[in-house]
Short mmCIF file of C-alpha atoms and ligand atoms in Angstrom, two decimals:
data_model
loop_
_atom_site.label_atom_id
_atom_site.label_comp_id
_atom_site.label_asym_id
_atom_site.label_seq_id
_atom_site.Cartn_x
_atom_site.Cartn_y
_atom_site.Cartn_z
CA MET A 1 48.93 -36.92 -27.88
CA ASN A 2 46.99 -35.81 -31.04
CA MET A 3 47.15 -38.09 -33.99
CA TYR A 4 47.71 -35.36 -36.45
CA LEU A 5 50.50 -33.78 -34.24
CA ILE A 6 52.32 -37.30 -34.04
CA ALA A 7 51.81 -37.65 -37.85
CA VAL A 8 53.37 -34.11 -38.64
CA LEU A 9 56.28 -34.64 -36.24
CA CYS A 10 57.11 -38.11 -37.96
CA PHE A 11 56.84 -36.72 -41.45
CA LEU A 12 59.16 -33.76 -40.61
CA LEU A 13 61.61 -36.04 -39.04
CA LEU A 14 61.42 -38.68 -41.78
CA SER A 15 61.85 -36.10 -44.59
CA TRP A 16 64.80 -34.51 -42.79
CA LEU A 17 66.33 -37.85 -42.44
CA LEU A 18 65.90 -39.05 -45.82
CA SER A 19 67.36 -35.83 -47.30
CA CYS A 20 70.43 -35.90 -45.03
CA ALA A 21 71.10 -39.65 -45.63
CA ALA A 22 70.78 -39.15 -49.47
CA SER A 23 73.10 -36.34 -49.53
CA TYR A 24 75.69 -38.00 -47.34
CA LEU A 25 75.60 -41.26 -49.22
CA ASN A 26 75.72 -39.45 -52.45
CA ALA A 27 79.06 -37.78 -51.57
CA ARG A 28 80.49 -40.92 -50.25
CA ALA A 29 79.43 -42.80 -53.49
CA MET A 30 81.93 -40.71 -55.48
CA ARG A 31 84.69 -43.28 -56.28
CA PRO A 32 88.33 -42.32 -55.78
CA GLU A 33 89.07 -42.63 -59.38
CA PRO A 34 86.77 -41.37 -62.40
CA PRO A 35 85.09 -44.02 -64.48
CA GLU A 36 87.01 -45.36 -67.37
CA GLU A 37 84.34 -43.59 -69.95
CA PHE A 38 85.54 -40.28 -68.67
CA ALA A 39 89.45 -40.96 -68.74
CA ASP A 40 89.75 -38.59 -71.80
CA ALA A 41 87.51 -35.88 -70.39
CA ILE A 42 88.78 -35.18 -66.81
CA ASP A 43 92.15 -35.18 -65.06
CA ALA A 44 93.25 -36.01 -61.68
CA ALA A 45 93.09 -32.55 -60.31
CA THR A 46 89.70 -31.79 -61.73
CA TYR A 47 88.31 -35.11 -60.50
CA ALA A 48 89.74 -34.35 -56.89
CA LYS A 49 87.99 -30.98 -57.20
CA ALA A 50 84.64 -32.73 -58.15
CA ARG A 51 84.96 -35.03 -54.93
CA ASN A 52 85.72 -31.86 -52.82
CA TYR A 53 82.72 -30.14 -54.35
CA ALA A 54 80.47 -33.12 -53.59
CA ARG A 55 81.60 -32.96 -49.97
CA ALA A 56 81.17 -29.35 -49.65
CA THR A 57 77.70 -29.51 -51.09
CA MET A 58 76.80 -32.32 -48.69
CA ARG A 59 77.82 -30.34 -45.71
CA HIS A 60 75.93 -27.36 -46.99
CA THR A 61 72.67 -29.54 -47.35
CA LEU A 62 73.11 -31.14 -43.93
CA ILE A 63 73.47 -27.84 -42.13
CA SER A 64 70.79 -25.90 -44.07
CA SER A 65 68.12 -28.60 -43.86
CA THR A 66 68.88 -29.32 -40.18
CA THR A 67 68.34 -25.71 -39.35
CA ASP A 68 65.17 -25.63 -41.46
CA THR A 69 63.60 -28.66 -39.56
CA ALA A 70 64.72 -27.24 -36.10
CA LEU A 71 63.08 -23.88 -36.78
CA VAL A 72 59.60 -25.47 -37.98
CA LEU A 73 59.81 -27.91 -35.03
CA ILE A 74 60.58 -24.73 -32.58
CA PHE A 75 57.92 -22.68 -33.99
CA LEU A 76 55.22 -25.59 -34.05
CA LEU A 77 55.91 -26.71 -30.56
CA ALA A 78 56.07 -23.30 -28.99
CA GLY A 79 52.54 -22.46 -30.20
CA GLY A 80 53.84 -20.06 -33.00
CA PHE A 81 50.96 -20.64 -35.41
CA ASN A 82 48.46 -19.74 -32.68
CA TRP A 83 50.59 -16.67 -31.81
CA LEU A 84 50.62 -15.36 -35.21
CA ASP A 85 47.16 -15.94 -35.84
CA THR A 86 46.09 -14.08 -32.64
CA LEU A 87 48.36 -11.25 -33.60
CA ILE A 88 46.79 -10.87 -37.12
CA ARG A 89 43.23 -11.37 -36.01
CA ALA A 90 43.58 -8.40 -33.61
CA ALA A 91 43.77 -6.19 -36.77
CA GLY A 92 40.08 -6.99 -37.38
CA PHE A 93 40.34 -7.56 -41.19
CA GLY A 94 37.95 -9.92 -43.03
CA PRO A 95 38.86 -13.60 -43.59
CA THR A 96 40.67 -13.29 -46.90
CA PRO A 97 42.94 -10.34 -46.01
CA THR A 98 43.53 -12.01 -42.79
CA GLY A 99 44.63 -15.25 -44.49
CA LEU A 100 46.72 -13.26 -46.96
CA LEU A 101 48.69 -11.67 -44.07
CA TYR A 102 48.96 -14.95 -42.11
CA ILE A 103 50.49 -16.83 -44.97
CA GLY A 104 52.46 -13.90 -46.21
CA ALA A 105 54.21 -13.41 -42.83
CA LEU A 106 54.87 -17.22 -42.63
CA ALA A 107 56.36 -17.06 -46.22
CA LEU A 108 58.51 -14.07 -45.45
CA GLY A 109 59.78 -15.67 -42.17
CA SER A 110 60.73 -18.84 -43.94
CA TRP A 111 62.35 -16.93 -46.92
CA LEU A 112 64.39 -14.77 -44.36
CA ALA A 113 65.64 -17.87 -42.48
CA SER A 114 66.68 -19.33 -45.74
CA LEU A 115 68.51 -16.16 -46.87
CA PRO A 116 71.71 -16.54 -45.10
CA PHE A 117 72.22 -20.25 -46.70
CA GLU A 118 71.47 -18.92 -50.27
CA VAL A 119 74.27 -16.10 -49.57
CA TYR A 120 76.59 -18.64 -48.25
CA HIS A 121 75.82 -20.97 -51.23
CA THR A 122 76.42 -18.36 -53.95
CA PHE A 123 79.24 -16.31 -52.45
CA VAL A 124 81.05 -18.88 -50.43
CA LEU A 125 80.60 -22.38 -51.88
CA GLU A 126 79.91 -21.84 -55.50
CA ASN A 127 82.58 -19.06 -55.47
CA ARG A 128 85.23 -21.36 -54.03
CA PHE A 129 84.76 -23.77 -56.80
CA GLY A 130 84.71 -21.08 -59.54
CA PHE A 131 81.08 -21.19 -60.59
CA ASN A 132 79.78 -18.12 -59.27
CA THR A 133 79.85 -14.91 -61.49
CA THR A 134 76.86 -13.20 -59.46
CA THR A 135 77.71 -9.90 -58.37
CA LEU A 136 76.13 -8.55 -54.96
CA ARG A 137 73.95 -6.12 -56.94
CA THR A 138 72.55 -9.01 -59.31
CA PHE A 139 71.94 -11.13 -56.36
CA ALA A 140 69.95 -8.24 -54.52
CA ALA A 141 67.97 -7.38 -57.56
CA ASP A 142 67.08 -10.99 -58.30
CA ARG A 143 65.80 -11.38 -54.63
CA ILE A 144 63.84 -8.03 -54.82
CA LYS A 145 62.17 -8.82 -58.14
CA GLY A 146 61.40 -12.40 -56.81
CA VAL A 147 59.76 -10.96 -53.74
CA ILE A 148 57.82 -8.37 -55.70
CA LEU A 149 56.59 -11.18 -58.21
CA THR A 150 55.66 -13.79 -55.50
CA ALA A 151 53.71 -11.15 -53.78
CA PHE A 152 51.73 -10.25 -56.70
CA LEU A 153 51.35 -13.35 -58.55
CA GLY A 154 51.37 -15.69 -55.32
CA GLY A 155 49.25 -13.38 -53.53
CA ALA A 156 46.61 -13.22 -56.22
CA LEU A 157 46.38 -17.00 -56.60
CA LEU A 158 46.13 -17.37 -52.66
CA ALA A 159 43.63 -14.63 -52.51
CA ALA A 160 41.43 -16.80 -54.91
CA ILE A 161 41.95 -20.04 -52.92
CA LEU A 162 40.92 -18.52 -49.82
CA PHE A 163 38.07 -16.89 -51.36
CA PHE A 164 36.85 -20.36 -52.93
CA PHE A 165 37.21 -22.32 -49.73
CA GLN A 166 35.56 -19.64 -47.67
CA TYR A 167 32.46 -19.13 -50.02
CA THR A 168 31.95 -22.04 -52.43
CA GLY A 169 31.24 -24.90 -50.10
CA GLN A 170 31.87 -28.44 -50.88
CA TRP A 171 32.98 -27.85 -54.56
CA ALA A 172 35.54 -25.35 -53.51
CA TRP A 173 38.30 -27.78 -54.40
CA VAL A 174 36.98 -27.91 -58.02
CA TRP A 175 37.03 -24.06 -58.17
CA CYS A 176 40.52 -24.04 -56.95
CA TRP A 177 41.51 -26.54 -59.37
CA GLY A 178 40.13 -24.79 -62.34
CA PHE A 179 41.57 -21.44 -61.23
CA ALA A 180 44.97 -22.61 -60.40
CA THR A 181 45.19 -24.53 -63.75
CA ALA A 182 44.09 -21.32 -65.92
CA PHE A 183 46.51 -19.13 -63.74
CA SER A 184 49.52 -21.44 -64.31
CA LEU A 185 48.60 -21.90 -68.10
CA ALA A 186 48.49 -18.10 -68.37
CA LEU A 187 51.76 -17.76 -66.56
CA THR A 188 53.42 -20.20 -68.76
CA TYR A 189 52.24 -18.37 -71.72
CA VAL A 190 53.42 -14.72 -70.69
CA ALA A 191 56.69 -16.06 -68.98
CA PRO A 192 58.94 -15.67 -72.15
CA THR A 193 57.90 -12.19 -72.86
CA TRP A 194 57.02 -10.67 -69.47
CA ILE A 195 58.92 -12.55 -66.74
CA LEU A 196 62.13 -14.04 -68.06
CA PRO A 197 63.37 -10.78 -69.58
CA LEU A 198 63.15 -9.35 -66.03
CA PHE A 199 66.07 -11.55 -65.05
CA ASN A 200 67.94 -12.12 -68.25
CA LYS A 201 68.84 -10.53 -71.48
CA PHE A 202 67.95 -12.59 -74.49
CA SER A 203 69.43 -11.54 -77.75
CA PRO A 204 69.29 -13.07 -81.32
CA LEU A 205 71.91 -15.69 -81.97
CA GLU A 206 74.76 -14.03 -83.98
CA ASN A 207 77.00 -16.75 -84.92
CA GLU A 208 75.94 -17.53 -88.70
CA GLU A 209 77.27 -21.15 -88.77
CA LEU A 210 75.65 -22.25 -85.76
CA ARG A 211 72.20 -20.70 -86.71
CA ARG A 212 72.46 -22.44 -90.04
CA THR A 213 73.16 -25.80 -88.35
CA ILE A 214 70.20 -25.34 -86.20
CA THR A 215 67.74 -24.07 -88.70
CA ASP A 216 68.75 -26.93 -91.07
CA TYR A 217 68.09 -29.54 -88.35
CA ALA A 218 64.74 -27.89 -87.36
CA ALA A 219 63.63 -28.06 -91.07
CA LYS A 220 64.78 -31.67 -91.37
CA THR A 221 62.85 -32.87 -88.42
CA GLY A 222 59.91 -30.62 -89.19
CA PHE A 223 60.15 -28.59 -85.96
CA GLN A 224 58.63 -25.05 -85.95
CA LEU A 225 61.06 -22.47 -84.24
CA SER A 226 60.26 -18.68 -84.19
CA GLY A 227 63.73 -17.80 -82.97
CA ILE A 228 67.10 -18.64 -81.50
CA PHE A 229 68.31 -16.56 -78.73
CA VAL A 230 71.36 -16.44 -76.60
CA MET A 231 70.71 -15.79 -72.81
CA ASP A 232 73.34 -14.01 -70.54
CA GLY A 233 73.54 -17.01 -68.14
CA SER A 234 77.15 -16.04 -67.35
CA LYS A 235 75.69 -13.18 -65.44
CA ARG A 236 75.10 -15.60 -62.62
CA THR A 237 77.20 -18.85 -63.20
CA THR A 238 79.72 -20.59 -65.43
CA LYS A 239 77.23 -23.70 -65.45
CA ALA A 240 75.77 -24.09 -69.05
CA ASN A 241 72.31 -25.04 -70.33
CA ALA A 242 69.74 -24.61 -73.12
CA PHE A 243 65.77 -24.61 -73.09
CA PHE A 244 62.76 -23.90 -75.06
CA THR A 245 60.25 -21.29 -74.09
CA GLY A 246 56.73 -20.62 -75.56
CA PHE A 247 54.18 -22.94 -77.38
CA GLY A 248 53.62 -23.89 -80.98
CA SER A 249 54.58 -21.36 -83.55
CA LYS A 250 55.72 -18.96 -80.70
CA ARG A 251 58.52 -21.56 -79.62
CA ARG A 252 62.08 -20.20 -79.12
CA ILE A 253 65.12 -21.86 -78.13
CA ALA A 254 67.47 -20.16 -75.57
CA LEU A 255 71.06 -20.99 -75.41
CA PHE A 256 73.05 -20.04 -72.41
CA ASP A 257 76.01 -17.83 -73.57
CA THR A 258 78.19 -19.93 -71.51
CA LEU A 259 77.05 -23.05 -73.75
CA VAL A 260 77.63 -21.17 -77.17
CA ASN A 261 81.07 -20.01 -76.03
CA SER A 262 82.48 -23.21 -74.71
CA HIS A 263 81.12 -25.73 -77.32
CA GLY A 264 81.36 -26.58 -81.06
CA PRO A 265 78.26 -26.40 -83.38
CA GLU A 266 77.97 -30.25 -83.56
CA GLU A 267 77.83 -30.55 -79.65
CA ILE A 268 75.24 -27.52 -79.32
CA LEU A 269 73.29 -29.17 -82.03
CA ALA A 270 73.31 -32.54 -80.11
CA VAL A 271 72.14 -30.69 -76.95
CA LEU A 272 69.37 -28.94 -79.00
CA ALA A 273 68.28 -32.15 -80.72
CA HIS A 274 67.78 -33.60 -77.19
CA GLU A 275 65.38 -30.71 -76.33
CA VAL A 276 63.62 -31.13 -79.58
CA GLY A 277 63.21 -34.62 -78.58
CA HIS A 278 61.19 -33.76 -75.50
CA ALA A 279 58.86 -31.59 -77.54
CA LYS A 280 58.42 -34.13 -80.45
CA LEU A 281 57.84 -37.12 -78.11
CA GLY A 282 55.05 -35.24 -76.27
CA HIS A 283 56.96 -35.09 -73.01
CA ILE A 284 56.23 -31.46 -72.45
CA ARG A 285 52.58 -32.24 -72.99
CA LYS A 286 52.69 -35.36 -70.64
CA ARG A 287 54.24 -33.31 -67.82
CA LEU A 288 51.77 -30.50 -68.07
CA VAL A 289 48.90 -33.13 -67.85
CA ALA A 290 50.75 -34.70 -64.87
CA SER A 291 50.98 -31.41 -63.06
CA ILE A 292 47.27 -30.45 -63.66
CA LEU A 293 46.18 -33.94 -62.35
CA LYS A 294 48.49 -33.35 -59.25
CA THR A 295 47.03 -29.93 -58.61
CA GLY A 296 43.55 -31.42 -58.61
CA LEU A 297 44.66 -34.14 -56.26
CA ILE A 298 46.18 -31.66 -53.74
CA PHE A 299 43.02 -29.48 -53.59
CA PHE A 300 40.92 -32.49 -53.17
CA LEU A 301 43.04 -33.86 -50.29
CA MET A 302 43.00 -30.32 -48.89
CA SER A 303 39.35 -30.17 -48.83
CA LEU A 304 39.18 -33.49 -46.99
CA VAL A 305 41.40 -32.51 -43.98
CA MET A 306 40.98 -28.80 -43.76
CA ASN A 307 37.90 -28.50 -41.53
CA SER A 308 38.86 -31.36 -39.01
CA PRO A 309 38.81 -29.60 -35.52
CA ALA A 310 41.56 -32.34 -34.33
CA LEU A 311 43.94 -30.67 -36.81
CA PHE A 312 43.68 -27.32 -35.37
CA ARG A 313 43.93 -28.81 -31.88
CA ALA A 314 47.18 -30.47 -32.94
CA PHE A 315 48.66 -26.87 -33.55
CA GLY A 316 47.34 -25.35 -30.43
CA MET A 317 44.88 -23.24 -32.39
CA GLU A 318 42.16 -21.27 -30.68
CA HIS A 319 40.25 -20.54 -33.89
CA MET A 320 39.51 -22.55 -36.95
CA SER A 321 40.52 -20.74 -40.24
CA ILE A 322 40.95 -21.63 -43.97
CA HIS A 323 44.41 -20.00 -43.97
CA ALA A 324 45.79 -22.04 -41.13
CA GLY A 325 44.17 -25.21 -42.47
CA LEU A 326 46.05 -24.53 -45.66
CA VAL A 327 49.40 -24.36 -44.05
CA PHE A 328 48.84 -27.40 -41.82
CA PHE A 329 47.64 -29.40 -44.86
CA PHE A 330 51.13 -28.76 -46.39
CA LEU A 331 52.98 -30.01 -43.33
CA LEU A 332 50.70 -33.21 -43.34
CA TYR A 333 51.08 -33.69 -47.07
CA THR A 334 54.96 -34.12 -47.01
CA PRO A 335 55.07 -37.77 -47.45
CA ALA A 336 52.55 -37.69 -50.35
CA ALA A 337 54.68 -34.88 -51.85
CA MET A 338 57.77 -36.89 -51.70
CA LEU A 339 56.15 -40.10 -53.18
CA LEU A 340 54.78 -37.86 -55.97
CA SER A 341 58.10 -36.29 -56.61
CA VAL A 342 59.75 -39.86 -56.69
CA ALA A 343 57.41 -40.80 -59.35
CA GLU A 344 57.77 -37.57 -61.38
CA ASN A 345 61.56 -38.01 -61.31
CA ALA A 346 61.30 -41.60 -62.54
CA LEU A 347 59.22 -40.51 -65.34
CA SER A 348 61.53 -37.61 -66.18
CA ARG A 349 64.49 -39.99 -66.09
CA ARG A 350 62.79 -42.11 -68.54
CA HIS A 351 62.07 -39.01 -70.82
CA GLU A 352 65.74 -38.14 -70.82
CA TYR A 353 66.83 -41.57 -72.16
CA GLN A 354 64.03 -41.12 -74.94
CA ALA A 355 65.10 -37.53 -75.64
CA ASP A 356 68.73 -38.87 -75.96
CA ALA A 357 67.64 -41.71 -78.34
CA PHE A 358 65.79 -39.20 -80.47
CA ALA A 359 68.91 -36.93 -80.81
CA ARG A 360 71.06 -39.97 -81.75
CA GLN A 361 68.51 -41.04 -84.40
CA THR A 362 67.82 -37.69 -85.92
CA THR A 363 71.43 -36.28 -85.99
CA GLY A 364 73.09 -39.73 -86.55
CA ARG A 365 76.15 -38.56 -84.16
CA PRO A 366 75.77 -40.11 -80.84
CA GLU A 367 79.22 -39.15 -79.93
CA ALA A 368 78.52 -35.37 -80.31
CA LEU A 369 76.08 -35.72 -77.57
CA VAL A 370 78.34 -37.98 -75.48
CA ARG A 371 81.15 -35.35 -75.85
CA ALA A 372 78.66 -32.46 -74.78
CA LEU A 373 77.39 -34.54 -71.87
CA LYS A 374 80.60 -35.48 -70.72
CA SER A 375 82.04 -31.79 -70.86
CA LEU A 376 79.13 -30.33 -69.22
CA SER A 377 79.21 -32.69 -66.43
CA VAL A 378 82.95 -32.31 -66.03
CA SER A 379 82.80 -28.51 -66.04
CA GLY A 380 79.82 -28.55 -63.59
CA LEU A 381 81.76 -30.93 -61.40
CA SER A 382 78.80 -33.44 -61.26
CA ASN A 383 78.92 -36.53 -59.12
CA LEU A 384 79.74 -39.35 -61.85
CA THR A 385 78.91 -42.22 -59.59
CA PRO A 386 76.00 -41.12 -57.63
CA HIS A 387 74.14 -43.28 -54.84
CA TRP A 388 70.87 -45.04 -55.69
CA LEU A 389 68.93 -43.24 -52.93
CA ALA A 390 70.04 -39.85 -54.13
CA ILE A 391 69.02 -40.90 -57.74
CA TRP A 392 65.57 -42.32 -56.62
CA LEU A 393 64.71 -39.27 -54.53
CA GLU A 394 66.13 -36.23 -56.18
CA TYR A 395 67.60 -36.85 -59.85
CA SER A 396 65.47 -35.68 -62.67
CA HIS A 397 68.26 -36.70 -65.02
CA PRO A 398 69.79 -40.07 -65.14
CA PRO A 399 73.42 -40.41 -63.96
CA VAL A 400 75.55 -39.18 -66.93
CA LEU A 401 77.54 -42.22 -67.01
CA ASP A 402 74.30 -44.33 -67.77
CA ARG A 403 73.30 -41.82 -70.38
CA VAL A 404 76.62 -42.15 -72.05
CA ARG A 405 76.42 -45.99 -72.05
CA ALA A 406 72.85 -45.97 -73.36
CA LEU A 407 73.80 -43.59 -76.19
CA ARG A 408 76.76 -45.99 -77.10
CA THR A 409 74.55 -49.20 -76.96
CA SER A 410 73.57 -49.95 -80.48
CA GLY A 411 70.07 -50.85 -81.35
CA GLU A 412 66.91 -48.71 -81.27
CA ASN A 413 65.68 -47.34 -78.06
CA ALA A 414 68.11 -49.49 -75.95
CA ARG A 415 67.13 -47.97 -72.59
CA THR A 416 63.75 -46.61 -73.33
ZN1 ZN B 1 66.43 -33.46 -71.16
#
């Protein structure tokens, strides 16, 4: 048996096993009673609901991830990759359009396969626990806009990558790296004005008291802010959040309406101060640099394996091509992707503690952030005592209990 085939099969099974194990252990790790720090924030009935939510989410993950993996394995072992290639080659287009059609068809197939699970997640699971506010119309519109955006933006990026690998020889990976970096920077730049408004409405914050609290804080910490907006997050979910968009003097803060409506100014300021912390401590820049380096690594590794005839034999291909090589690379890349994401999550959790400490120092009110964190995790029915494997693999934020304890520990940067 071909070594590449053995590797891909092992990686697929291993990542399926790990994700199922993490999900199962995480649901089981939820203790029968809430931690004592939460005694004042959660009642027995809500805590029981949170445990049921954790179990229901776990079952959904097990079923969707098993179906996903099974479909990929069946397609692979039944010779689906070569079948599709033969079908599209018969149309007689050049290498780049053929590649676009090939990867487009695979992406469409995988999107269609995941659609029933998304529908179930939104309209059954999230609905049963009272989170879902998405109408069928919003759901359909989101999917249609998503597909059109992906087809245009993803298609343009993919066409460039196929072109570079076809025509620029051994330095193709450098061309791809440069192009993909410029492309994603440009997207980040236009997203707040062109892309986000396609999905949500942003209106200036009207609450005078809150507006003053935020502008005073921004002035005090020397943080430039070009606007404070409220986003209609309640259009899809009752879960609350806040985030920044844009760079430098164009920076805006977007608060979910669900956050504004259910929290006092002190708590909202604490959440905002945490976000300011990310910007002031250079986390956003560090994440950007890390993701640029990762893109370079991906294209470099890609250029190493893409032309190996054994790789194409592993998938039963009659012809070698850039487009099929790209797809096979991503199947082989699974373990590296997992290790990188573990490292990224660890870095991100560290940044969360640092941003919390920043909010504590600059507002002087750690308890306001504690209250906000507690109420956000209770209303989101979060797992208050997650399992270490799930944290290690999937958590970009530390468990809320650890954050609360760190905020209450006196002394500078206790957990950073
Ligand atoms: Zn954060």
